GROMACS .gro file of C-alpha atoms in nm:
model
  322
    1MET     CA    1   1.904 -18.341  12.511
    2SER     CA    2   2.003 -18.349  12.141
    3PRO     CA    3   1.918 -18.663  11.943
    4SER     CA    4   2.188 -18.923  11.887
    5PRO     CA    5   2.380 -18.875  11.563
    6ALA     CA    6   2.300 -19.098  11.267
    7LYS     CA    7   2.585 -19.348  11.246
    8ILE     CA    8   2.696 -19.397  10.886
    9LEU     CA    9   2.969 -19.636  10.772
   10MET     CA   10   3.124 -19.575  10.428
   11LEU     CA   11   3.302 -19.867  10.261
   12ASP     CA   12   3.500 -19.736   9.964
   13PRO     CA   13   3.842 -19.835   9.826
   14ASP     CA   14   3.887 -19.473   9.709
   15SER     CA   15   4.020 -19.354  10.045
   16VAL     CA   16   4.074 -18.994   9.929
   17PHE     CA   17   3.711 -18.947   9.823
   18ALA     CA   18   3.577 -19.137  10.125
   19SER     CA   19   3.782 -18.936  10.374
   20ARG     CA   20   3.681 -18.606  10.216
   21LEU     CA   21   3.310 -18.692  10.207
   22THR     CA   22   3.324 -18.825  10.565
   23ARG     CA   23   3.475 -18.498  10.685
   24LEU     CA   24   3.217 -18.288  10.497
   25LEU     CA   25   2.926 -18.493  10.633
   26ASN     CA   26   3.050 -18.475  10.992
   27GLN     CA   27   3.086 -18.097  10.962
   28ALA     CA   28   2.764 -18.036  10.767
   29PRO     CA   29   2.559 -17.755  10.929
   30GLY     CA   30   2.206 -17.848  11.031
   31ARG     CA   31   2.284 -18.221  11.021
   32ASN     CA   32   2.375 -18.471  11.290
   33TYR     CA   33   2.591 -18.734  11.120
   34SER     CA   34   2.859 -18.954  11.270
   35CYS     CA   35   3.028 -19.084  10.957
   36HIS     CA   36   3.323 -19.324  10.949
   37SER     CA   37   3.504 -19.448  10.635
   38VAL     CA   38   3.684 -19.776  10.565
   39SER     CA   39   3.888 -19.851  10.254
   40ALA     CA   40   4.006 -20.213  10.306
   41ARG     CA   41   3.817 -20.539  10.351
   42ASP     CA   42   4.006 -20.659  10.659
   43GLN     CA   43   3.952 -20.319  10.821
   44ALA     CA   44   3.578 -20.348  10.752
   45ASP     CA   45   3.571 -20.689  10.921
   46ARG     CA   46   3.733 -20.542  11.233
   47VAL     CA   47   3.503 -20.239  11.244
   48LEU     CA   48   3.187 -20.451  11.212
   49ALA     CA   49   3.310 -20.698  11.472
   50ARG     CA   50   3.368 -20.410  11.714
   51ASP     CA   51   3.056 -20.204  11.643
   52LYS     CA   52   2.732 -20.336  11.489
   53ALA     CA   53   2.511 -20.033  11.565
   54TRP     CA   54   2.520 -19.864  11.223
   55ASP     CA   55   2.213 -19.681  11.096
   56LEU     CA   56   2.322 -19.679  10.732
   57LEU     CA   57   2.599 -19.811  10.507
   58ILE     CA   58   2.739 -19.639  10.199
   59LEU     CA   59   2.879 -19.926   9.994
   60ALA     CA   60   3.093 -19.862   9.687
   61GLU     CA   61   3.021 -20.102   9.402
   62ASP     CA   62   3.394 -20.182   9.369
   63PHE     CA   63   3.455 -20.250   9.740
   64PRO     CA   64   3.606 -20.600   9.780
   65LEU     CA   65   3.369 -20.837   9.962
   66ASN     CA   66   3.426 -21.188  10.089
   67PRO     CA   67   3.114 -21.407  10.143
   68SER     CA   68   3.102 -21.358  10.522
   69LEU     CA   69   3.140 -20.980  10.497
   70LYS     CA   70   2.879 -20.966  10.223
   71GLN     CA   71   2.637 -21.159  10.443
   72ASN     CA   72   2.699 -20.928  10.740
   73LEU     CA   73   2.653 -20.612  10.535
   74ALA     CA   74   2.322 -20.731  10.388
   75ALA     CA   75   2.154 -20.687  10.728
   76TYR     CA   76   2.203 -20.307  10.717
   77PRO     CA   77   2.014 -20.038  10.520
   78GLN     CA   78   2.239 -19.936  10.233
   79VAL     CA   79   2.308 -19.666   9.978
   80LYS     CA   80   2.506 -19.779   9.676
   81LYS     CA   81   2.799 -19.565   9.557
   82THR     CA   82   2.940 -19.559   9.206
   83ARG     CA   83   3.230 -19.370   9.052
   84LYS     CA   84   3.028 -19.256   8.750
   85ALA     CA   85   2.699 -19.069   8.779
   86ARG     CA   86   2.387 -19.262   8.676
   87PRO     CA   87   2.099 -19.012   8.661
   88TRP     CA   88   1.841 -19.286   8.592
   89GLN     CA   89   1.921 -19.448   8.927
   90LYS     CA   90   1.799 -19.196   9.183
   91GLU     CA   91   1.909 -19.398   9.486
   92VAL     CA   92   2.275 -19.428   9.384
   93LEU     CA   93   2.541 -19.194   9.521
   94SER     CA   94   2.812 -19.093   9.275
   95GLN     CA   95   3.133 -18.890   9.291
   96GLY     CA   96   2.976 -18.626   9.069
   97MET     CA   97   2.703 -18.537   9.321
   98ARG     CA   98   2.688 -18.210   9.510
   99LEU     CA   99   2.700 -18.237   9.890
  100GLN     CA  100   2.337 -18.124   9.923
  101GLU     CA  101   2.227 -18.405   9.690
  102VAL     CA  102   2.428 -18.657   9.889
  103MET     CA  103   2.270 -18.543  10.217
  104ARG     CA  104   1.920 -18.553  10.069
  105LEU     CA  105   1.979 -18.913   9.959
  106LEU     CA  106   2.118 -19.009  10.301
  107ASP     CA  107   1.832 -18.840  10.488
  108GLN     CA  108   1.573 -19.022  10.276
  109SER     CA  109   1.746 -19.356  10.336
  110LEU     CA  110   1.775 -19.292  10.711
  111ALA     CA  111   1.406 -19.199  10.733
  112ARG     CA  112   1.303 -19.520  10.556
  113ALA     CA  113   1.523 -19.730  10.784
  114ALA     CA  114   1.406 -19.564  11.108
  115PRO     CA  115   1.259 -19.800  11.373
  116GLY     CA  116   0.882 -19.831  11.345
  117GLY     CA  117   0.879 -19.753  10.976
  118ILE     CA  118   0.817 -19.995  10.692
  119SER     CA  119   1.129 -20.061  10.486
  120GLN     CA  120   1.154 -19.925  10.133
  121LYS     CA  121   1.233 -20.285  10.036
  122PRO     CA  122   0.986 -20.476  10.253
  123LEU     CA  123   0.934 -20.848  10.291
  124VAL     CA  124   0.555 -20.896  10.286
  125MET     CA  125   0.389 -21.223  10.387
  126VAL     CA  126   0.022 -21.288  10.312
  127TYR     CA  127  -0.204 -21.556  10.460
  128SER     CA  128  -0.572 -21.639  10.423
  129PHE     CA  129  -0.795 -21.931  10.515
  130ASN     CA  130  -0.980 -21.862  10.190
  131PRO     CA  131  -0.756 -21.940   9.887
  132ARG     CA  132  -0.974 -21.731   9.654
  133LEU     CA  133  -0.949 -21.428   9.882
  134ARG     CA  134  -0.570 -21.465   9.899
  135GLN     CA  135  -0.550 -21.503   9.521
  136LEU     CA  136  -0.751 -21.185   9.465
  137TRP     CA  137  -0.529 -20.987   9.702
  138LEU     CA  138  -0.212 -21.119   9.536
  139GLN     CA  139  -0.335 -21.035   9.187
  140ASN     CA  140  -0.437 -20.683   9.286
  141PHE     CA  141  -0.114 -20.625   9.478
  142SER     CA  142   0.091 -20.746   9.180
  143ARG     CA  143  -0.089 -20.499   8.952
  144GLN     CA  144  -0.042 -20.218   9.205
  145GLN     CA  145   0.334 -20.276   9.234
  146ALA     CA  146   0.365 -20.284   8.854
  147SER     CA  147   0.181 -19.951   8.826
  148LEU     CA  148   0.421 -19.802   9.082
  149GLY     CA  149   0.721 -19.929   8.888
  150ARG     CA  150   0.839 -20.143   9.181
  151PRO     CA  151   0.992 -20.485   9.101
  152LEU     CA  152   0.805 -20.761   9.286
  153TYR     CA  153   0.983 -21.082   9.385
  154TYR     CA  154   0.723 -21.353   9.444
  155PHE     CA  155   0.804 -21.646   9.674
  156PRO     CA  156   0.518 -21.902   9.690
  157MET     CA  157   0.556 -22.087  10.022
  158ALA     CA  158   0.294 -22.333   9.904
  159PRO     CA  159   0.269 -22.657   9.706
  160ALA     CA  160   0.324 -22.592   9.335
  161TYR     CA  161  -0.039 -22.685   9.259
  162GLN     CA  162  -0.169 -22.415   9.499
  163VAL     CA  163   0.030 -22.117   9.368
  164SER     CA  164  -0.211 -21.827   9.320
  165LEU     CA  165  -0.043 -21.625   9.042
  166PRO     CA  166  -0.020 -21.755   8.683
  167LEU     CA  167   0.346 -21.841   8.618
  168ALA     CA  168   0.551 -21.989   8.336
  169PHE     CA  169   0.911 -22.105   8.371
  170THR     CA  170   1.196 -22.208   8.145
  171PRO     CA  171   1.464 -22.454   8.265
  172GLY     CA  172   1.706 -22.302   8.512
  173PRO     CA  173   1.836 -22.309   8.871
  174GLU     CA  174   1.572 -22.423   9.120
  175LEU     CA  175   1.511 -22.379   9.492
  176SER     CA  176   1.507 -22.758   9.542
  177SER     CA  177   1.886 -22.770   9.503
  178LEU     CA  178   1.931 -22.502   9.769
  179LEU     CA  179   1.690 -22.682  10.006
  180LEU     CA  180   1.888 -23.004   9.963
  181LEU     CA  181   2.208 -22.819  10.048
  182LEU     CA  182   2.055 -22.658  10.358
  183SER     CA  183   1.913 -22.990  10.479
  184THR     CA  184   2.270 -23.118  10.516
  185GLY     CA  185   2.351 -22.838  10.760
  186ALA     CA  186   2.554 -22.640  10.506
  187ARG     CA  187   2.523 -22.263  10.487
  188SER     CA  188   2.454 -22.063  10.174
  189ASP     CA  189   2.467 -21.705  10.050
  190TYR     CA  190   2.160 -21.504   9.951
  191ASP     CA  191   2.307 -21.473   9.600
  192ALA     CA  192   2.213 -21.838   9.550
  193LEU     CA  193   1.848 -21.730   9.533
  194GLY     CA  194   1.894 -21.477   9.253
  195PRO     CA  195   1.923 -21.724   8.961
  196CYS     CA  196   1.615 -21.911   9.090
  197PHE     CA  197   1.391 -21.613   9.006
  198GLU     CA  198   1.256 -21.577   8.653
  199ALA     CA  199   1.095 -21.268   8.502
  200GLN     CA  200   0.720 -21.306   8.439
  201GLY     CA  201   0.659 -20.965   8.283
  202ARG     CA  202   0.546 -20.627   8.423
  203GLY     CA  203   0.817 -20.622   8.690
  204LEU     CA  204   0.718 -20.958   8.844
  205TYR     CA  205   0.988 -21.213   8.924
  206ALA     CA  206   0.880 -21.555   9.050
  207LEU     CA  207   1.076 -21.823   9.233
  208ARG     CA  208   1.140 -22.137   9.034
  209THR     CA  209   1.080 -22.391   9.313
  210GLY     CA  210   1.137 -22.702   9.096
  211GLY     CA  211   1.161 -23.060   9.211
  212ARG     CA  212   0.847 -23.223   9.341
  213ALA     CA  213   0.536 -23.013   9.397
  214GLU     CA  214   0.557 -23.028   9.778
  215ASP     CA  215   0.935 -23.004   9.830
  216LEU     CA  216   0.922 -22.663   9.994
  217ILE     CA  217   0.626 -22.742  10.222
  218LEU     CA  218   0.774 -23.074  10.333
  219ALA     CA  219   1.120 -22.929  10.405
  220ASP     CA  220   1.218 -22.910  10.772
  221LEU     CA  221   1.134 -22.586  10.951
  222GLU     CA  222   1.499 -22.482  10.997
  223SER     CA  223   1.560 -22.503  10.621
  224GLN     CA  224   1.242 -22.304  10.555
  225LYS     CA  225   1.354 -22.035  10.801
  226GLU     CA  226   1.703 -22.023  10.650
  227VAL     CA  227   1.562 -21.981  10.299
  228MET     CA  228   1.335 -21.703  10.424
  229LYS     CA  229   1.630 -21.524  10.589
  230LEU     CA  230   1.823 -21.547  10.262
  231PHE     CA  231   1.520 -21.408  10.075
  232HIS     CA  232   1.497 -21.112  10.314
  233LEU     CA  233   1.868 -21.038  10.263
  234PHE     CA  234   1.827 -21.078   9.887
  235ILE     CA  235   1.545 -20.821   9.873
  236GLY     CA  236   1.744 -20.576  10.086
  237THR     CA  237   2.033 -20.577   9.840
  238ARG     CA  238   1.833 -20.494   9.526
  239SER     CA  239   1.959 -20.176   9.358
  240GLU     CA  240   1.612 -20.018   9.343
  241SER     CA  241   1.302 -20.010   9.561
  242SER     CA  242   1.167 -20.364   9.546
  243THR     CA  243   0.916 -20.576   9.733
  244GLY     CA  244   0.950 -20.936   9.846
  245LEU     CA  245   0.614 -21.116   9.854
  246VAL     CA  246   0.565 -21.452  10.025
  247GLU     CA  247   0.239 -21.642   9.974
  248LEU     CA  248   0.188 -21.856  10.282
  249GLY     CA  249  -0.010 -22.163  10.189
  250THR     CA  250  -0.144 -22.444  10.403
  251LEU     CA  251   0.121 -22.432  10.676
  252PRO     CA  252   0.050 -22.525  11.039
  253PHE     CA  253   0.038 -22.233  11.282
  254SER     CA  254   0.357 -22.349  11.454
  255ALA     CA  255   0.544 -22.300  11.124
  256LEU     CA  256   0.361 -21.974  11.049
  257ARG     CA  257   0.467 -21.832  11.385
  258ALA     CA  258   0.833 -21.911  11.318
  259LEU     CA  259   0.833 -21.769  10.965
  260ILE     CA  260   0.623 -21.456  11.015
  261GLY     CA  261   0.873 -21.320  11.267
  262LEU     CA  262   1.111 -21.269  10.973
  263ALA     CA  263   0.869 -21.043  10.781
  264ASP     CA  264   0.836 -20.665  10.772
  265VAL     CA  265   0.462 -20.680  10.698
  266PHE     CA  266   0.211 -20.958  10.771
  267VAL     CA  267  -0.114 -20.937  10.576
  268ALA     CA  268  -0.377 -21.181  10.702
  269GLU     CA  269  -0.748 -21.256  10.693
  270MET     CA  270  -0.948 -21.227  11.013
  271PRO     CA  271  -1.260 -21.446  10.954
  272ARG     CA  272  -1.589 -21.275  11.044
  273ALA     CA  273  -1.839 -21.562  11.020
  274GLN     CA  274  -1.984 -21.708  11.341
  275ASP     CA  275  -1.976 -22.080  11.259
  276TYR     CA  276  -1.747 -22.315  11.451
  277ALA     CA  277  -1.471 -22.325  11.185
  278ALA     CA  278  -1.456 -21.945  11.153
  279GLN     CA  279  -1.445 -21.900  11.530
  280ALA     CA  280  -1.159 -22.149  11.560
  281ALA     CA  281  -0.970 -21.980  11.277
  282ARG     CA  282  -1.025 -21.636  11.429
  283GLN     CA  283  -0.901 -21.750  11.769
  284GLU     CA  284  -0.581 -21.899  11.621
  285MET     CA  285  -0.518 -21.587  11.412
  286GLN     CA  286  -0.571 -21.357  11.712
  287LYS     CA  287  -0.317 -21.555  11.916
  288LEU     CA  288  -0.073 -21.548  11.624
  289ILE     CA  289  -0.102 -21.172  11.576
  290ALA     CA  290  -0.069 -21.107  11.948
  291SER     CA  291   0.265 -21.293  11.943
  292LEU     CA  292   0.414 -21.084  11.660
  293PRO     CA  293   0.737 -20.900  11.745
  294PRO     CA  294   0.724 -20.516  11.723
  295SER     CA  295   0.926 -20.526  11.400
  296VAL     CA  296   0.637 -20.696  11.213
  297HIS     CA  297   0.351 -20.471  11.100
  298PHE     CA  298   0.012 -20.640  11.083
  299VAL     CA  299  -0.234 -20.540  10.808
  300PRO     CA  300  -0.583 -20.699  10.780
  301LEU     CA  301  -0.631 -20.862  10.441
  302ASN     CA  302  -0.862 -20.665  10.213
  303PRO     CA  303  -0.827 -20.735   9.837
  304TYR     CA  304  -0.914 -20.373   9.757
  305ASP     CA  305  -0.707 -20.200  10.027
  306LEU     CA  306  -0.340 -20.245   9.936
  307ASN     CA  307  -0.198 -19.972  10.159
  308LEU     CA  308   0.064 -20.131  10.386
  309THR     CA  309   0.026 -19.861  10.650
  310VAL     CA  310   0.115 -19.969  11.003
  311ARG     CA  311  -0.183 -20.104  11.196
  312SER     CA  312  -0.102 -20.199  11.551
  313PRO     CA  313  -0.177 -20.552  11.677
  314SER     CA  314  -0.311 -20.381  11.992
  315HIS     CA  315  -0.630 -20.309  11.796
  316VAL     CA  316  -0.695 -20.679  11.736
  317PRO     CA  317  -0.995 -20.790  11.945
  318LEU     CA  318  -0.941 -21.039  12.224
  319PRO     CA  319  -0.989 -21.408  12.136
  320ALA     CA  320  -1.352 -21.514  12.136
  321GLN     CA  321  -1.451 -21.791  12.373
  322LEU     CA  322  -1.558 -22.106  12.191
   0.00000   0.00000   0.00000
C-alpha cells in the first residue's frame, strides 16, 4: 500500500500563481503531494472548518488574515511565501524559485513536522530541583543556540528573583498586563507576546514579565496554560528556525504536569542521591515523566549534553519504594 499523500494547503491571494504551483506539485514525478490552493480569506475559513488534517501550510505574506484565522493557522507547520526572492532567508518560498527548489523546501519542512520528530521551532521546558544545575544548563544552552545562529526566546516561569540568566530590560510592554487580561476570562492573540520580549544580545530575547516579582507564579493555572499556549504559537510563527525556552521554577507538580504537556521537549533532572529528599524527588519525577503524552520528548538534564535527541520515557526506571 502506497503512503498517504502529504496534504498541503496554499493560502495566496495571487490565484494564478497558486493554481499553477498547485497543479505542478500534484503532478510532480517521484512526489506524493495533495496540494490545494485558496485565494480568499472567507474561503480559507470554510476549508479549515471542513478539513483540519493538513500536514503543511504555504502562507503568502500578503494573504489577508483576521485574528481567528491567524490563530487557527498558527497551529500548523508553515512555509512562508513572498513575491520577491530573498536569498538570505532560506526557508522562504518565492515566485522566482524553480520547482525543484520549491519541492526541496517543502520536503524539508514536511520531514521536520513529521510525527515523532522534534520541531524545527521547538518549545523546550527545563526543570531541576537544583537551581545551580538548572542555571548551568540554561547558560550552556543559550551559548549553544547562539553559536548555531538560532534565535532563543527565553520565558522564565519563575519569580523574578529566581531567574537564572542575567537580563536587563528597558521600559516596555509587560506580561503582567496580558495576565490581567486573561484572568478576566478574555482571550488574546499570540502577537500580544511579541512586544514583551526584549533583545539581550547574541540572539537571546527575554520576556519582560514586569509587575510584582511573583505575578506569573501566583497567576491561576488556566492563565498560565493560556500564556504557554500563546508562547508555543508565537514560536511556531517566527520566520526563521527559533527555539522557545521555558525555565520552570518552584512550581508544584500539579502545575508542572499541566504545563509540560504543552512542550515539545522536557529537560529534567533525575536526582541520583539516596537520601530521603532525593528519593522523594526521584519518585515524583518518575511519575511525572511516565504521564507525559507521546508528543513530549523527555531528555535527562545534563549541563554538558545539549543534544535534544528523543529519549523515550519507557527507559525511565520504575519508581523506587520509599
